[in-house]
Short mmCIF file of C-alpha atoms in Angstrom, two decimals:
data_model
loop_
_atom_site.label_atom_id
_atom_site.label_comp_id
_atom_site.label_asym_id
_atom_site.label_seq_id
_atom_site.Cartn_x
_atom_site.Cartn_y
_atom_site.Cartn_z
CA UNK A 165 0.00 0.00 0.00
CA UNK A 166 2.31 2.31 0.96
CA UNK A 167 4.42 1.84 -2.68
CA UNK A 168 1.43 2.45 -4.34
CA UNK A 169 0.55 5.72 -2.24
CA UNK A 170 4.66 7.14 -3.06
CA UNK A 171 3.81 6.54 -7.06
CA UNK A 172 0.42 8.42 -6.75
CA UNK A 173 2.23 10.78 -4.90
CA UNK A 174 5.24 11.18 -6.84
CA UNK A 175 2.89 11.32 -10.22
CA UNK A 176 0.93 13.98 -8.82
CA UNK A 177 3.95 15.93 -8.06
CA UNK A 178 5.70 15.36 -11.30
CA UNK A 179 2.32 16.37 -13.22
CA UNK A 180 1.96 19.52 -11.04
CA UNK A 181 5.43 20.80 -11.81
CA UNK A 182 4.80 20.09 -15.71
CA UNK A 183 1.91 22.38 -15.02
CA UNK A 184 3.38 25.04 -13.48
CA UNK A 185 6.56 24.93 -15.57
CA UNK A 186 3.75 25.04 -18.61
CA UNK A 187 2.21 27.95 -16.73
CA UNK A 188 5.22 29.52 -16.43
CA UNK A 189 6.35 29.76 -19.59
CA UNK A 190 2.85 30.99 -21.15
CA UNK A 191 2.96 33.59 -18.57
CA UNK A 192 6.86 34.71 -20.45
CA UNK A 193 5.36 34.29 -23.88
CA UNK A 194 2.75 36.60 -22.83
CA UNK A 195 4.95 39.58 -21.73
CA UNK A 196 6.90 38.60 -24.52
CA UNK A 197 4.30 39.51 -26.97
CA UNK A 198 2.71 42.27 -25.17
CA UNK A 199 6.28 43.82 -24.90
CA UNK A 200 6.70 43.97 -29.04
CA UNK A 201 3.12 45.40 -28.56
CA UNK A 202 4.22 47.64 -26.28
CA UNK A 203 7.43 49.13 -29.38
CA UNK A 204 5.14 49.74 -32.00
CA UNK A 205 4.44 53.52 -32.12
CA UNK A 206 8.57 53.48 -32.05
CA UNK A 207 8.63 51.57 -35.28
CA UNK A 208 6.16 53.36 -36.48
CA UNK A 209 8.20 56.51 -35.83
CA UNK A 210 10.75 55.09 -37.35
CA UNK A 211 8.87 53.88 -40.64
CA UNK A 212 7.47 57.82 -41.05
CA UNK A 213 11.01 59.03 -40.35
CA UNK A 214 12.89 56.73 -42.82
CA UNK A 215 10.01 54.86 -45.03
CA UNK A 216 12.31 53.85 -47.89
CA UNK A 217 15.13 52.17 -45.50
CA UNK A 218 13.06 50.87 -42.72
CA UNK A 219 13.27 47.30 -43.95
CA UNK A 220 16.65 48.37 -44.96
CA UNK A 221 20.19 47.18 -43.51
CA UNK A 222 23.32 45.76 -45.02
CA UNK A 223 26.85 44.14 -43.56
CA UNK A 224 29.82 46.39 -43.12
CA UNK A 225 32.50 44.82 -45.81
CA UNK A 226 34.99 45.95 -44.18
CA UNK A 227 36.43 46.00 -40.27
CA UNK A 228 36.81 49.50 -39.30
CA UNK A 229 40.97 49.99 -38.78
CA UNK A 230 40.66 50.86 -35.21
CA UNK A 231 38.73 47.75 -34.44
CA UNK A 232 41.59 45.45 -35.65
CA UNK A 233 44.99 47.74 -34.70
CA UNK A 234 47.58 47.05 -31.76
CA UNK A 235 46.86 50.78 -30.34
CA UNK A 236 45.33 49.73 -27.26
CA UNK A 237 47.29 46.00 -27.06
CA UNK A 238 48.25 43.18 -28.49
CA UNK A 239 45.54 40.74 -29.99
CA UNK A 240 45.15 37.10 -29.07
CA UNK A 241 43.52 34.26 -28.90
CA UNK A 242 42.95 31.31 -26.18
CA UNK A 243 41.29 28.57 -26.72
CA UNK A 244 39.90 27.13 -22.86
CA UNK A 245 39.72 24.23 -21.74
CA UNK A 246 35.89 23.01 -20.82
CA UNK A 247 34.68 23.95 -24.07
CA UNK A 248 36.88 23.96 -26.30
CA UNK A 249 35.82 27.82 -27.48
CA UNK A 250 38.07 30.01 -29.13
CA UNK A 251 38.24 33.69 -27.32
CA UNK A 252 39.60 36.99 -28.90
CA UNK A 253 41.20 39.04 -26.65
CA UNK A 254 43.43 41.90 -26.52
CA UNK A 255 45.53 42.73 -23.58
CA UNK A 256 48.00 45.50 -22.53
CA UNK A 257 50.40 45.84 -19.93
CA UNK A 258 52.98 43.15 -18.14
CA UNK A 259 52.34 39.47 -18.16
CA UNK A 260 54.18 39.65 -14.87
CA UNK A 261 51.33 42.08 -13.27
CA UNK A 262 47.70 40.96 -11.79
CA UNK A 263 45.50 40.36 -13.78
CA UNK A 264 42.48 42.63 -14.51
CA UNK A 265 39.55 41.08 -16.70
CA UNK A 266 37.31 43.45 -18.57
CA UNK A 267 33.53 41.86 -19.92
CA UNK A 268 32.04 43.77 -22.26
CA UNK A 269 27.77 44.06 -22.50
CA UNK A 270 25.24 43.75 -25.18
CA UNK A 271 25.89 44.44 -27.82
CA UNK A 272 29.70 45.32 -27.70
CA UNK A 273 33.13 43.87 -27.99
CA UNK A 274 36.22 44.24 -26.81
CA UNK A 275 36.76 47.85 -28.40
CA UNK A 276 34.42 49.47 -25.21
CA UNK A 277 37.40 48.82 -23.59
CA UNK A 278 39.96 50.74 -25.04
CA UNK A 279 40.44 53.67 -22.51
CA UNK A 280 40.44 51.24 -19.45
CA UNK A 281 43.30 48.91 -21.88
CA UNK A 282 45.47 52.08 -21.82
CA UNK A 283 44.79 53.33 -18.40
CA UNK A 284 45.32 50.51 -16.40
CA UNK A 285 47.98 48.72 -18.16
CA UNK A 286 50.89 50.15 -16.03
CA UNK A 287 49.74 48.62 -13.05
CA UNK A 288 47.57 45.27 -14.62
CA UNK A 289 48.22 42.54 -17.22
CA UNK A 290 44.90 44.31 -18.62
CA UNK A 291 42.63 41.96 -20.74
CA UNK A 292 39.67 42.76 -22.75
CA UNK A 293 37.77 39.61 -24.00
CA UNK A 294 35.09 39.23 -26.78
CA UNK A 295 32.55 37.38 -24.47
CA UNK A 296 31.27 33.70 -26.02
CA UNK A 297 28.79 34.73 -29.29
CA UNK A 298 30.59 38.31 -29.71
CA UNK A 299 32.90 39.92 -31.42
CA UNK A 300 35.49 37.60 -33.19
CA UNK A 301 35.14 34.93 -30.22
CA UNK A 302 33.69 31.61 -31.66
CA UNK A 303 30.01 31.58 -31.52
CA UNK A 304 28.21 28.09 -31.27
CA UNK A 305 24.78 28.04 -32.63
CA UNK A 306 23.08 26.16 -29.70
CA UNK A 307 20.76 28.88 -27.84
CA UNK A 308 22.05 26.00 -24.61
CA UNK A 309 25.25 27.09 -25.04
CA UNK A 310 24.58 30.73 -23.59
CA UNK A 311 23.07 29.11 -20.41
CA UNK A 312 24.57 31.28 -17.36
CA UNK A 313 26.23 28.17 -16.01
CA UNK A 314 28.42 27.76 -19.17
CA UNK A 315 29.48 31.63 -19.47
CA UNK A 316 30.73 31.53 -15.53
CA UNK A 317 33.11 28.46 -16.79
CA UNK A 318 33.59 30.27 -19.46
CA UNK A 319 35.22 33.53 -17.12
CA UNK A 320 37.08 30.80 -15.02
CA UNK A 321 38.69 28.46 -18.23
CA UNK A 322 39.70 32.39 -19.60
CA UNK A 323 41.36 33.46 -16.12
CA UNK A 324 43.29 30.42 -15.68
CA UNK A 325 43.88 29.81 -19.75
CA UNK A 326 45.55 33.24 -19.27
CA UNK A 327 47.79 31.94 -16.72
CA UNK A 328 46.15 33.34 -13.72
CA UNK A 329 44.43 31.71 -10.16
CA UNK A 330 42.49 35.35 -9.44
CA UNK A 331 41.78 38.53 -11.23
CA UNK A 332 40.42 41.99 -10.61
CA UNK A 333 37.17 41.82 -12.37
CA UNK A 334 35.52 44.64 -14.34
CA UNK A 335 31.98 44.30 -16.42
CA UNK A 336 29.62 46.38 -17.70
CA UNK A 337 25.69 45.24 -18.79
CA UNK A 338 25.52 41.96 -19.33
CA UNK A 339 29.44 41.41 -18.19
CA UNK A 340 28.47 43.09 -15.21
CA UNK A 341 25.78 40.29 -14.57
CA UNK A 342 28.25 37.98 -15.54
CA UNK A 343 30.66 39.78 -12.70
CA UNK A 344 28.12 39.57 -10.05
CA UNK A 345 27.64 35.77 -10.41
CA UNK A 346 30.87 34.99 -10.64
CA UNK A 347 32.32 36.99 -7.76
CA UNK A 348 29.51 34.99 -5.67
CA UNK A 349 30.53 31.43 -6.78
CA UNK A 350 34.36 31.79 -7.50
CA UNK A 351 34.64 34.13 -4.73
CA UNK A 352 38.25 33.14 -4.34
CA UNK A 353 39.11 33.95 -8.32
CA UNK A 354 37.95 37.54 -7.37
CA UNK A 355 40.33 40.32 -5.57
CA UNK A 356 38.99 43.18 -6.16
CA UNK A 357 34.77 43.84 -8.28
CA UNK A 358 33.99 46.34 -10.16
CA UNK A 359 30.61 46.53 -11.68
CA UNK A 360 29.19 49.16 -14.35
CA UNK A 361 25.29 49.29 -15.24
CA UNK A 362 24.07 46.08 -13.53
CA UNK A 363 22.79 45.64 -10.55
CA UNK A 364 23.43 42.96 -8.38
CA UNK A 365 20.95 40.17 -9.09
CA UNK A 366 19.10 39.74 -5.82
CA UNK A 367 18.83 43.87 -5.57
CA UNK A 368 17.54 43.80 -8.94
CA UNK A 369 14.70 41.24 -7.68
CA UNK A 370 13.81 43.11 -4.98
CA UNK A 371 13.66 46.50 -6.74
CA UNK A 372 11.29 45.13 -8.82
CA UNK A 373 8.68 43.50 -6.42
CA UNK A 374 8.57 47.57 -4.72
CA UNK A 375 9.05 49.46 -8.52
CA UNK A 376 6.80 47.39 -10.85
CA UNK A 377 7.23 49.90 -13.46
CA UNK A 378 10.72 49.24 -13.71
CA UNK A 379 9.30 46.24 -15.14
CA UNK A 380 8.04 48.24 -18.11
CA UNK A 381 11.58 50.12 -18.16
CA UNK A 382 13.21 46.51 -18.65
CA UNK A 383 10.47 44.98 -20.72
CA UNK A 384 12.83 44.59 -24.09
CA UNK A 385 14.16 41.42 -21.78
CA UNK A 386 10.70 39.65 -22.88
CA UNK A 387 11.12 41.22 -25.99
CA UNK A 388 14.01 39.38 -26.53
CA UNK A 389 12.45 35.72 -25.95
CA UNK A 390 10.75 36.07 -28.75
CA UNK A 391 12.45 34.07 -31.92
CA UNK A 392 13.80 36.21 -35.15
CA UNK A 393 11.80 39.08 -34.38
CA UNK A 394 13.93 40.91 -32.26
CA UNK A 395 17.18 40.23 -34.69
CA UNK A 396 14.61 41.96 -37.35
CA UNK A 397 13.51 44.78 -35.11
CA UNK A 398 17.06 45.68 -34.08
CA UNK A 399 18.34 45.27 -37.62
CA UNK A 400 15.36 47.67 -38.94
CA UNK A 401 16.40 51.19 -40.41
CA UNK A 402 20.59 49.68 -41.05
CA UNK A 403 20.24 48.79 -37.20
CA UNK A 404 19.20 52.14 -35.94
CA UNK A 405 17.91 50.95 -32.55
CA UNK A 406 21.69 49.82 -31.80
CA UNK A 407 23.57 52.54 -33.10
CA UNK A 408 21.26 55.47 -31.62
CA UNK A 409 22.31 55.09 -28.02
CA UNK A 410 25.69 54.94 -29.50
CA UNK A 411 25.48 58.52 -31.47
CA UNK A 412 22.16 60.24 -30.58
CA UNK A 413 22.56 63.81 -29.20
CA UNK A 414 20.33 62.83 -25.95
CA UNK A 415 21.03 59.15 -25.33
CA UNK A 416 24.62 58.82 -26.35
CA UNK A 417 28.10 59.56 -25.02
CA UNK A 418 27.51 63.46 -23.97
CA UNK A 419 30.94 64.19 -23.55
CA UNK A 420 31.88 66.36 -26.73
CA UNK A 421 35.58 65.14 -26.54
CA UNK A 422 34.42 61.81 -26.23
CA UNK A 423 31.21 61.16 -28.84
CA UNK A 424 32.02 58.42 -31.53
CA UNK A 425 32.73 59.47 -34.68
CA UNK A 426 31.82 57.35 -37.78
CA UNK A 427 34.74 54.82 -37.76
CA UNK A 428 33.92 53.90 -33.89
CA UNK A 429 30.77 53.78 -34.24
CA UNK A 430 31.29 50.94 -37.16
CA UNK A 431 33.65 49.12 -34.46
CA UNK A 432 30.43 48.64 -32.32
CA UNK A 433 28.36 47.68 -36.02
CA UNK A 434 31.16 45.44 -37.73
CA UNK A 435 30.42 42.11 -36.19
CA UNK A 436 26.64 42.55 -35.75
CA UNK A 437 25.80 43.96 -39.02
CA UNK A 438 26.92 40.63 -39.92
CA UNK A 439 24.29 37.64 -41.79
CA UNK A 440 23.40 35.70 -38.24
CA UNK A 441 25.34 37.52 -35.94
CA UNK A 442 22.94 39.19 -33.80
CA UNK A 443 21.37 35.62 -32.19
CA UNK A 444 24.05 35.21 -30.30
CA UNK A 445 24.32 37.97 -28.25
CA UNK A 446 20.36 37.71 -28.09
CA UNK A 447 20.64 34.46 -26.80
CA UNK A 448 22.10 35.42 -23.48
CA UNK A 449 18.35 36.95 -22.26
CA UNK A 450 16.87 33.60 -24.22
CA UNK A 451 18.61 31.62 -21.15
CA UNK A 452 17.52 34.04 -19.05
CA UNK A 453 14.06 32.00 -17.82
CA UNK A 454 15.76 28.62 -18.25
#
């Protein structure tokens, strides 16, 4: 009796957690799809503004010079050890110094680096990596491959690939997250954190459950869950939605001596303006629910 009283009870459990997990993901779908509700006067903007290149956008043929010179330090690549992945890098200063790891966010590359690369390098073996998916770092095509628990092995295989136990680690967006997560389980790989535009995780969560509009603020994330659209939408108008907050005279960079001009601004374009290119990145907030 009592076997047949743990299977009724283990089935029951089993189906209830099917149910919810069902539930669950409806309930994602649904923001998802009210979210690219939520963006269509700012397409429509955009199709009133630019009608004859709003379905518009091409590759860049060619890498902008800056993105591929030695100005800012030597480029490399590393090939770690779990995976098998092939990371670009560049890195400046001593091999003989700490270590300082820079993560770049979505969606960047190494090059958002380049004032930290030539500030720091005096005191740091200073390395600026093109994160899994980005950049020219090998980018698998599995959306299970961009699972959180793979990119943390991915920071570790990268800090001790370079020939390091511990680092001083720097991120900024979705390297920040990265930062956070990793400073909490590889606590001893970590001196010293610094973190740029991402809150810590749990402070996130709790923000959240007091500020439910910030839900609205960060509603692209459900946006993003959404397959090909989002690659479309951000590609719309020669990929206008990435390179506005890059160059626009209210949401970019408002420090005159420091705005991008045109060949910078391609360093940020040249890899995702290529055929396919933009999954990847996306499929960091994909694993986001998983």
């Amino acid at each position: 009796m009592q076997i047949y009283l743990s299977r009724l009870l283990l089935m029951v459990t089993r189906t209830a957690l099917r149910v919810s997990g069902v539930m669950f993901w409806i309930l994602v779908y649904t923001a998802a799809l009210l979210s690219a509700a939520s963006y269509i006067p700012d397409f429509m903007r955009l199709v009133v503004r630019r009608p004859f290149r709003f379905f518009y956008w091409a590759p860049l043929k060619t890498a902008p010079h800056c993105l591929m010179s030695s100005t800012h330090g030597q480029h490399g690549y590393i090939r770690i050890k779990h995976s098998g992945i092939r990371f670009h890098y560049v890195a400046s200063g001593d091999k003989g110094s700490p270590l300082m790891l820079l993560l770049h966010g979505f969606p960047e590359n190494w090059y958002s680096w380049r004032y930290q690369l030539d500030e720091f390098s005096n005191g740091y073996r200073t390395v600026a990596v093109d994160l899994r998916g980005f950049g020219s770092s090998d980018a698998p095509p599995d959306l299970r491959d961009y699972k959180i628990e793979t990119l943390l092995q991915d920071v570790q295989d990268l800090i001790l690939g370079l020939g390091y136990t511990s680092c001083v680690l720097v991120g900024h967006d979705w390297g920040g997250t990265l930062a956070w997560t990793f400073s909490v389980r590889y606590s001893h790989m970590v001196t010293r954190l610094i973190v740029m535009n991402a809150p810590h995780p749990s402070a996130f969560h709790d923000y959240v459950l007091l500020h439910p509009s910030q839900l609205f603020l960060s509603r692209y994330v459900f946006l993003f869950q959404l397959p090909i659209l989002p690659e479309i939408l951000l590609s719309m108008c020669d990929f206008e939605h990435i390179r506005r907050p890059l160059t626009d005279p209210t949401l970019g960079i408002q420090n005159k001596e420091r705005k991008l001009n045109k060949e910078e601004t391609d360093a940020f374009l040249y890899y995702i303006s290529q055929k396919g290119a933009l999954t990847p990145p996306l499929n960091y907030y994909r694993n986001i629910f998983g």
